Coordinates of C-alpha atoms and ligand atoms in Angstrom, one line a residue:
M1234 CA 72.1 43.4 -0.7
F1235 CA 69.0 44.4 -2.6
D1236 CA 67.5 47.7 -3.7
T1237 CA 64.1 46.7 -4.9
V1238 CA 61.5 45.0 -2.8
L1239 CA 58.4 43.2 -4.1
I1240 CA 55.5 43.5 -1.6
A1241 CA 53.5 40.3 -1.8
N1242 CA 50.5 41.4 0.3
R1243 CA 47.7 43.9 0.4
G1244 CA 45.8 46.4 2.5
E1245 CA 47.3 48.3 5.4
I1246 CA 50.4 46.1 5.7
A1247 CA 51.3 46.6 2.0
L1248 CA 51.2 50.3 2.7
R1249 CA 53.2 49.9 5.9
I1250 CA 55.9 48.0 4.1
L1251 CA 55.9 50.5 1.3
R1252 CA 56.5 53.3 3.7
A1253 CA 59.3 51.4 5.4
C1254 CA 61.0 50.8 2.1
R1255 CA 60.7 54.4 1.1
G1256 CA 62.2 55.4 4.4
L1257 CA 65.2 53.3 3.5
G1258 CA 65.4 54.5 -0.1
L1259 CA 64.4 51.2 -1.5
R1260 CA 62.4 50.8 -4.7
T1261 CA 59.0 49.2 -4.3
V1262 CA 57.0 46.8 -6.5
V1263 CA 53.5 46.0 -5.3
A1264 CA 52.0 42.7 -6.5
Y1265 CA 48.2 43.1 -6.4
S1266 CA 45.1 41.2 -7.3
Q1267 CA 42.4 42.5 -9.6
A1268 CA 40.2 43.3 -6.6
D1269 CA 42.9 45.7 -5.3
R1270 CA 43.8 47.5 -8.5
E1271 CA 42.2 50.8 -7.4
A1272 CA 43.8 51.0 -4.0
D1273 CA 45.9 54.1 -3.5
Y1274 CA 49.0 52.3 -2.2
V1275 CA 49.1 50.4 -5.6
A1276 CA 49.4 53.7 -7.4
Q1277 CA 52.1 54.9 -4.8
A1278 CA 54.5 52.1 -5.5
D1279 CA 57.3 52.6 -8.0
E1280 CA 55.9 49.7 -9.9
A1281 CA 52.7 47.6 -9.6
L1282 CA 52.0 44.3 -11.2
C1283 CA 48.7 42.5 -11.3
I1284 CA 49.3 38.9 -10.2
G1285 CA 45.8 37.5 -10.7
P1286 CA 42.1 37.6 -9.9
A1287 CA 40.5 38.4 -6.6
A1288 CA 40.6 34.8 -5.2
P1289 CA 43.6 34.6 -2.9
G1290 CA 44.5 31.1 -4.3
Q1291 CA 45.0 32.7 -7.7
S1292 CA 46.8 35.8 -6.5
Y1293 CA 48.2 36.4 -3.0
L1294 CA 48.8 32.7 -2.5
N1295 CA 50.0 32.0 -6.1
Q1296 CA 53.7 31.4 -5.5
S1297 CA 54.6 31.2 -9.2
A1298 CA 52.8 34.4 -10.1
I1299 CA 54.6 36.2 -7.3
L1300 CA 58.0 34.8 -8.3
F1301 CA 57.3 35.8 -11.9
A1302 CA 56.4 39.3 -10.8
A1303 CA 59.7 39.6 -8.9
E1304 CA 61.6 38.4 -12.0
V1305 CA 60.0 40.8 -14.5
S1306 CA 60.2 43.8 -12.1
G1307 CA 63.8 43.1 -11.1
A1308 CA 63.0 42.9 -7.4
Q1309 CA 65.7 41.0 -5.5
A1310 CA 63.7 40.7 -2.3
I1311 CA 60.1 39.6 -1.5
H1312 CA 58.3 40.8 1.6
P1313 CA 55.4 38.5 2.5
G1314 CA 53.7 40.8 5.1
Y1315 CA 51.5 38.7 7.5
G1316 CA 49.0 36.0 6.6
F1317 CA 49.0 34.6 3.1
L1318 CA 52.5 33.1 2.4
S1319 CA 54.3 34.7 5.3
E1320 CA 54.9 31.5 7.2
N1321 CA 55.1 29.1 4.2
A1322 CA 58.5 27.4 4.4
G1323 CA 58.1 26.0 0.9
F1324 CA 57.6 29.6 -0.5
A1325 CA 60.6 30.9 1.4
E1326 CA 62.6 28.0 0.0
R1327 CA 61.6 28.7 -3.6
I1328 CA 62.6 32.4 -3.1
E1329 CA 66.0 31.3 -1.7
Q1330 CA 66.5 28.9 -4.6
A1331 CA 65.7 31.6 -7.1
G1332 CA 68.6 33.6 -5.6
L1333 CA 66.3 36.2 -4.1
V1334 CA 65.9 37.3 -0.5
F1335 CA 62.8 36.3 1.5
V1336 CA 62.2 39.1 4.0
G1337 CA 62.0 36.8 7.0
P1338 CA 63.9 33.9 8.6
S1339 CA 65.4 31.0 6.7
A1340 CA 63.1 28.4 5.3
A1341 CA 64.6 25.9 7.7
C1342 CA 63.7 28.1 10.7
I1343 CA 60.2 28.6 9.5
R1344 CA 59.8 24.8 9.0
T1345 CA 61.1 23.9 12.5
L1346 CA 59.1 26.6 14.2
G1347 CA 55.9 25.8 12.2
D1348 CA 55.9 22.3 13.7
K1349 CA 54.6 22.9 17.2
V1350 CA 56.2 19.8 18.6
A1351 CA 59.6 20.6 17.1
A1352 CA 59.2 24.3 18.2
K1353 CA 58.4 23.3 21.8
R1354 CA 61.4 21.0 21.9
A1355 CA 63.7 23.7 20.6
M1356 CA 62.3 26.2 23.1
R1357 CA 62.7 23.9 26.0
R1358 CA 66.3 23.3 25.0
A1359 CA 66.9 27.1 24.9
G1360 CA 65.4 27.5 28.4
V1361 CA 62.1 29.1 27.3
P1362 CA 59.3 28.1 29.7
C1363 CA 56.8 25.9 28.0
V1364 CA 53.3 24.5 28.8
P1365 CA 53.7 21.3 30.9
G1366 CA 53.6 18.2 28.7
P1367 CA 55.9 16.0 26.7
D1368 CA 57.6 17.7 23.8
E1369 CA 57.1 14.9 21.4
G1370 CA 54.2 13.4 19.5
L1371 CA 52.0 10.8 21.2
P1372 CA 52.7 7.1 20.9
E1373 CA 50.1 4.7 19.4
D1374 CA 49.7 2.6 22.6
P1375 CA 46.5 3.6 24.4
T1376 CA 47.9 2.6 27.8
A1377 CA 51.0 4.7 27.3
I1378 CA 48.9 7.7 26.2
K1379 CA 46.7 7.5 29.3
T1380 CA 49.7 7.3 31.5
L1381 CA 51.2 10.4 29.8
A1382 CA 47.9 12.4 30.2
R1383 CA 47.7 11.4 33.8
E1384 CA 51.2 12.6 34.4
V1385 CA 50.3 16.0 32.8
G1386 CA 47.1 16.2 34.8
Y1387 CA 43.6 16.9 33.5
P1388 CA 42.3 19.0 31.9
V1389 CA 44.7 18.5 29.0
I1390 CA 44.6 19.8 25.4
V1391 CA 45.2 17.6 22.4
K1392 CA 46.9 19.6 19.6
A1393 CA 48.0 18.8 16.1
A1394 CA 51.8 19.4 15.6
G1395 CA 51.0 21.0 12.2
G1396 CA 47.9 22.9 13.4
G1397 CA 47.3 26.6 12.9
G1398 CA 44.7 29.3 12.9
G1399 CA 43.0 27.9 16.0
R1400 CA 42.2 24.6 14.3
G1401 CA 43.3 21.1 15.3
M1402 CA 42.9 21.4 19.1
R1403 CA 40.6 19.6 21.6
V1404 CA 40.2 20.0 25.3
V1405 CA 39.9 16.8 27.3
H1406 CA 38.5 17.0 30.9
D1407 CA 39.0 13.4 32.0
E1408 CA 40.3 10.1 30.9
S1409 CA 37.0 8.9 29.5
G1410 CA 37.2 11.4 26.6
L1411 CA 40.9 11.1 25.9
L1412 CA 41.1 8.4 23.2
D1413 CA 38.2 9.7 21.2
A1414 CA 39.5 13.2 21.2
L1415 CA 42.9 11.9 20.1
A1416 CA 41.5 9.9 17.2
L1417 CA 39.4 12.9 16.1
T1418 CA 42.2 15.3 16.2
R1419 CA 44.6 12.9 14.5
E1420 CA 42.2 12.4 11.6
E1421 CA 41.5 16.1 11.4
A1422 CA 45.2 16.8 11.4
R1423 CA 45.8 14.3 8.7
R1424 CA 43.2 15.8 6.4
A1425 CA 43.7 19.5 7.2
F1426 CA 47.5 19.7 7.6
G1427 CA 48.8 16.5 6.0
N1428 CA 50.5 15.6 9.2
P1429 CA 48.8 13.3 11.7
E1430 CA 51.2 13.9 14.6
V1431 CA 49.4 15.1 17.7
Y1432 CA 50.7 15.9 21.2
I1433 CA 49.2 16.8 24.6
E1434 CA 49.8 19.5 27.1
K1435 CA 48.2 20.9 30.2
F1436 CA 45.1 23.0 29.4
L1437 CA 45.3 26.3 31.1
V1438 CA 41.8 27.5 32.2
H1439 CA 42.2 31.3 32.6
P1440 CA 45.4 32.4 30.8
R1441 CA 46.3 35.7 29.4
H1442 CA 47.9 36.0 25.9
V1443 CA 51.3 37.7 26.4
E1444 CA 53.9 37.9 23.7
I1445 CA 57.5 39.0 23.3
Q1446 CA 58.7 40.8 20.1
V1447 CA 62.2 39.9 19.0
L1448 CA 64.6 41.2 16.4
A1449 CA 67.7 39.3 15.2
D1450 CA 70.4 39.8 12.6
K1451 CA 72.2 37.2 10.5
H1452 CA 75.3 37.6 12.6
G1453 CA 74.1 36.0 15.8
H1454 CA 72.8 39.1 17.6
A1455 CA 69.2 39.2 19.0
V1456 CA 67.3 41.6 21.2
W1457 CA 63.7 41.6 22.6
L1458 CA 61.6 44.7 22.4
G1459 CA 59.2 44.4 25.3
S1460 CA 55.9 42.6 25.9
R1461 CA 52.5 42.9 24.4
D1462 CA 49.1 41.7 25.8
C1463 CA 46.7 40.4 23.2
S1464 CA 44.2 38.7 25.5
L1465 CA 41.2 40.6 24.1
Q1466 CA 40.1 38.1 21.5
R1467 CA 37.0 36.8 19.8
R1468 CA 37.2 33.4 18.2
H1469 CA 40.9 33.4 18.6
Q1470 CA 41.1 36.7 16.6
K1471 CA 42.8 39.6 18.4
V1472 CA 40.6 42.7 18.8
I1473 CA 42.7 45.0 21.0
E1474 CA 46.4 44.8 21.8
E1475 CA 48.6 46.7 24.1
A1476 CA 52.2 47.2 25.1
P1477 CA 53.5 46.5 27.7
A1478 CA 51.4 43.6 29.2
P1479 CA 49.9 45.3 32.3
G1480 CA 50.5 44.2 35.8
I1481 CA 53.4 41.8 35.2
D1482 CA 56.6 42.0 37.1
E1483 CA 59.2 43.7 34.9
A1484 CA 62.0 41.5 36.1
L1485 CA 60.0 38.4 35.1
I1486 CA 59.3 39.8 31.6
A1487 CA 63.0 40.7 31.3
E1488 CA 64.0 37.1 32.2
V1489 CA 61.6 35.6 29.7
G1490 CA 62.6 38.2 27.1
E1491 CA 66.3 37.3 27.5
R1492 CA 65.4 33.6 27.0
C1493 CA 63.6 34.5 23.8
A1494 CA 66.6 36.4 22.5
A1495 CA 68.9 33.5 23.5
A1496 CA 66.6 31.0 21.7
C1497 CA 67.0 33.1 18.5
R1498 CA 70.7 33.0 18.8
Q1499 CA 70.7 29.3 19.4
L1500 CA 68.4 28.6 16.4
G1501 CA 70.2 31.0 14.1
Y1502 CA 66.9 32.8 13.7
A1503 CA 67.2 36.1 11.7
G1504 CA 64.5 38.8 11.2
V1505 CA 61.6 39.8 13.3
G1506 CA 59.6 37.3 15.3
T1507 CA 57.1 36.9 18.1
F1508 CA 57.2 34.4 21.0
E1509 CA 53.6 33.8 22.0
F1510 CA 52.9 32.7 25.6
L1511 CA 50.0 31.9 27.8
Y1512 CA 50.5 33.7 31.2
E1513 CA 48.7 32.4 34.2
K1514 CA 49.2 32.8 38.0
G1515 CA 52.5 34.6 37.5
A1516 CA 54.1 32.2 35.1
F1517 CA 54.8 32.2 31.3
Y1518 CA 54.2 29.2 29.1
F1519 CA 55.4 29.2 25.5
I1520 CA 52.7 28.1 22.9
E1521 CA 54.1 29.1 19.5
M1522 CA 56.4 31.3 17.6
N1523 CA 55.2 33.5 14.7
T1524 CA 58.1 33.8 12.3
R1525 CA 56.8 37.0 10.6
L1526 CA 55.7 40.6 11.1
Q1527 CA 52.5 40.8 13.2
V1528 CA 49.4 43.0 12.9
E1529 CA 50.1 44.4 16.4
H1530 CA 53.7 45.4 15.8
P1531 CA 52.9 49.2 16.0
V1532 CA 52.2 49.1 19.8
T1533 CA 55.8 47.9 20.3
E1534 CA 57.0 50.6 17.8
M1535 CA 55.3 53.3 19.8
T1536 CA 56.8 52.2 23.2
S1537 CA 60.2 51.3 21.9
G1538 CA 60.6 54.0 19.3
I1539 CA 62.0 51.4 16.9
D1540 CA 60.6 51.1 13.4
I1541 CA 60.2 47.3 13.3
V1542 CA 59.6 47.1 9.6
Q1543 CA 62.6 49.1 8.7
Q1544 CA 64.7 46.9 11.0
Q1545 CA 63.2 43.8 9.4
L1546 CA 64.3 45.0 6.0
R1547 CA 67.8 45.9 7.4
M1548 CA 68.2 42.5 8.9
A1549 CA 67.1 40.9 5.6
R1550 CA 69.8 43.0 3.8
G1551 CA 72.4 41.4 6.1
E1552 CA 73.1 44.5 8.2
L1553 CA 74.4 44.2 11.7
L1554 CA 71.9 45.0 14.5
G1555 CA 72.6 48.6 15.2
F1556 CA 71.9 48.6 18.9
T1557 CA 72.2 46.3 21.9
Q1558 CA 69.7 45.2 24.5
A1559 CA 70.8 48.0 26.8
D1560 CA 69.8 50.5 24.2
V1561 CA 66.2 49.3 24.1
R1562 CA 64.1 51.4 26.4
C1563 CA 60.4 51.1 26.4
H1564 CA 58.4 54.2 27.5
G1565 CA 54.7 54.7 28.4
H1566 CA 51.9 52.5 27.2
A1567 CA 50.4 51.9 23.7
I1568 CA 47.0 50.4 22.7
E1569 CA 45.8 49.3 19.3
C1570 CA 42.2 48.8 18.2
R1571 CA 41.7 46.7 15.0
I1572 CA 39.0 48.5 12.9
N1573 CA 37.1 46.0 10.9
A1574 CA 34.5 46.4 8.2
E1575 CA 31.9 44.4 10.1
D1576 CA 28.6 44.7 11.9
P1577 CA 29.5 45.7 15.5
D1578 CA 26.8 43.4 16.9
T1579 CA 26.6 40.4 14.6
F1580 CA 30.2 40.5 13.3
A1581 CA 28.9 39.9 9.7
P1582 CA 31.4 41.3 7.2
S1583 CA 30.4 44.7 5.7
P1584 CA 32.2 45.2 2.4
G1585 CA 31.4 48.1 0.1
R1586 CA 32.1 51.7 -0.8
I1587 CA 33.3 54.0 2.0
T1588 CA 31.5 57.3 1.5
G1589 CA 32.8 59.2 4.6
W1590 CA 36.2 58.8 6.3
Q1591 CA 37.2 61.0 9.1
M1592 CA 40.3 59.8 11.1
P1593 CA 41.3 60.9 14.6
G1594 CA 44.6 62.8 15.1
G1595 CA 46.6 64.7 17.6
F1596 CA 49.3 64.0 20.0
G1597 CA 50.1 60.3 20.5
V1598 CA 47.6 59.1 17.8
R1599 CA 48.5 57.0 14.8
V1600 CA 46.3 55.5 12.1
D1601 CA 47.7 52.7 9.9
S1602 CA 45.2 52.3 7.0
H1603 CA 45.1 52.0 3.3
A1604 CA 41.5 53.1 3.1
N1605 CA 39.9 56.5 2.5
A1606 CA 36.6 58.1 1.3
G1607 CA 35.7 56.5 -2.0
Y1608 CA 37.7 53.3 -1.2
R1609 CA 35.7 50.1 -1.9
V1610 CA 36.3 47.4 0.7
P1611 CA 36.5 44.1 -1.3
P1612 CA 34.6 41.1 0.0
Y1613 CA 37.3 38.6 -0.6
Y1614 CA 39.8 39.2 2.2
D1615 CA 40.2 39.9 5.9
S1616 CA 37.8 42.6 7.0
M1617 CA 40.4 44.8 8.8
I1618 CA 40.5 48.3 7.2
A1619 CA 42.5 50.2 9.8
K1620 CA 44.5 50.1 13.0
L1621 CA 44.0 52.9 15.4
I1622 CA 47.0 53.1 17.8
V1623 CA 47.5 55.5 20.6
Q1624 CA 50.3 56.1 23.1
G1625 CA 50.2 57.6 26.6
T1626 CA 52.6 58.1 29.5
T1627 CA 50.6 55.6 31.5
R1628 CA 48.0 53.0 30.7
A1629 CA 45.3 55.3 32.0
D1630 CA 46.5 58.1 29.7
A1631 CA 46.5 55.7 26.8
L1632 CA 43.0 54.6 27.5
D1633 CA 41.8 58.2 27.8
R1634 CA 43.5 59.0 24.5
M1635 CA 41.9 55.9 22.8
R1636 CA 38.4 57.0 24.0
L1637 CA 38.9 60.4 22.6
A1638 CA 40.3 59.0 19.3
L1639 CA 37.4 56.6 18.9
S1640 CA 34.9 59.4 19.5
E1641 CA 36.5 61.3 16.6
M1642 CA 36.5 58.4 14.2
R1643 CA 33.8 58.4 11.5
V1644 CA 33.4 55.8 8.8
E1645 CA 30.4 56.1 6.5
G1646 CA 28.9 53.8 3.8
I1647 CA 29.8 50.5 5.5
A1648 CA 29.4 49.2 9.0
T1649 CA 32.5 49.0 11.3
N1650 CA 33.3 47.7 14.7
V1651 CA 34.1 51.2 16.0
P1652 CA 30.9 51.2 18.2
L1653 CA 32.1 47.9 19.7
H1654 CA 35.5 49.4 20.5
R1655 CA 33.8 52.4 22.2
R1656 CA 31.8 50.0 24.4
I1657 CA 34.8 47.9 25.3
L1658 CA 36.7 51.0 26.3
R1659 CA 33.9 51.6 28.8
D1660 CA 34.2 48.1 30.3
A1661 CA 35.5 48.2 33.9
G1662 CA 37.2 44.8 33.4
F1663 CA 39.3 45.9 30.5
D1664 CA 39.9 49.2 32.1
A1665 CA 41.4 47.5 35.2
G1666 CA 43.8 45.6 32.9
G1667 CA 45.0 42.0 32.9
V1668 CA 41.9 40.2 31.7
D1669 CA 42.1 36.6 30.5
I1670 CA 41.6 35.4 26.9
H1671 CA 38.0 34.5 27.5
H1672 CA 37.0 37.9 28.9
L1673 CA 35.7 39.5 25.7
E1674 CA 33.5 36.5 24.7
R1675 CA 32.2 36.3 28.3
W1676 CA 31.4 40.0 28.2
L1677 CA 29.7 39.8 24.8
A1678 CA 27.7 36.8 25.9
A1679 CA 26.6 38.7 29.0
G1680 CA 25.0 41.3 26.7
S1681 CA 27.3 44.1 27.7
A1682 CA 26.5 45.7 24.3
A1683 CA 23.9 47.7 26.1
Ligands
ADP2039 P1 47.2 28.3 16.5 O1 48.6 28.1 15.8 O2 46.2 27.5 15.8 O3 46.9 29.8 16.7 P2 48.1 28.1 19.3 O4 49.0 27.0 19.8 O5 48.7 29.5 19.1 O6 47.4 27.6 17.9 O7 46.8 28.2 20.2 C1 45.7 29.0 19.8 C2 44.9 29.3 21.0 O8 44.4 28.1 21.7 C3 45.7 30.0 22.1 O9 45.7 31.4 21.9 C4 44.8 29.7 23.3 O10 43.6 30.5 23.3 C5 44.4 28.3 23.1 N1 45.4 27.3 23.7 C6 46.4 26.7 23.0 N2 47.1 25.9 23.9 C7 46.5 26.1 25.1 C8 46.7 25.5 26.4 N3 47.7 24.7 26.7 N4 45.8 25.9 27.4 C9 44.8 26.7 27.2 N5 44.5 27.3 26.0 C10 45.3 27.0 24.9

């Protein structure tokens, strides 16, 4: 049990966690960098400690500084948010060894699931559908490699077991390119991730990105909270997310959801997590598991009515899951637009002082943001400054509500991608639902900005 939580993150998610802690009556300590010292959420915390200069390596990624901040503030738990140290097994281990609580799964679980080959093997064992391909690293023998690739069938994708952030992957269209792609990926993996293991799987040409949110306690109970579709991406970065994934048979989603919950039980996974799948031609294929809270968790909160961050904290405190799968009922449709401080046409970051800040409101509208008029967006971090989330009875209702909300939104002093979101919400393809992960880039390349 803990009563004080150190928030080792920044921006909107630091505020989101702060609110969840307050809702549970927990004391909060915010660990902030010098670049974030003026942010309102820092002042709102019960205690705030500067952990270093702006550069993430010296602050939000500085494990010793964060552990020291926990020690001096008396925090017994550390919430890592997303990004930064949230999926760092070594950090989770240091927290465990210090006798503190890492708000997330065990270090051992993070380690297993952070290795894509080990994760795939564990998932296949638990009956979670995976992308076709062997769930082990590739052998050294070129002939054996070629045989394996032929069995999978071209095109294949060569992936680094330790890869992440969209790096360490190469698509191979026929046998002539296989061994070169393999050597390049292996070398890249060795240098970037310190792990040369690579594997291959079938490359899916037009998949959607569909994910399942799970919640598990430390006593062997796990539930899934519906699906999300995050196919609208640019450079592997999600731009708009929605729940549920439109146009997919509910019985199929339920079957996959049950498998995900079962996998959590089998792995002894505790906390919140997301099973990421590619979905193509009516089938789900597991690609990876995120062992942390995700940016897009609010769309699931809106449809399920469950405060995911409060639940995450409760699970970390060792509480029993307070409801069963039968109690989870998702209603309506929710959509989230990520609002970034960036040029809507060139995508160049646009940090600086916000001079005007007018947020939309009304029924079914939620804004998660740490920003306001006068806030200076620092140039050192991710450019997301707000998440605009809406809910409607149907997807069409939610789309209408999002159009209205975007029309009310005004941010002055810096450039934002709000105009881009307004244009996407007029795209007939997105409006119809169920676009693939290449849709946004195709649409941008076709000059749909007009
Ligand atoms: P990372 O951990 O780097 O994000 P993922 O395994 O999640 O890596 O893959 C990132 C992205 O790469 C996916 O969202 C998808 O766009 C693409 N991708 C990965 N595996 C495949 C595959 N088998 N077929 C097609 N695209 C893939």
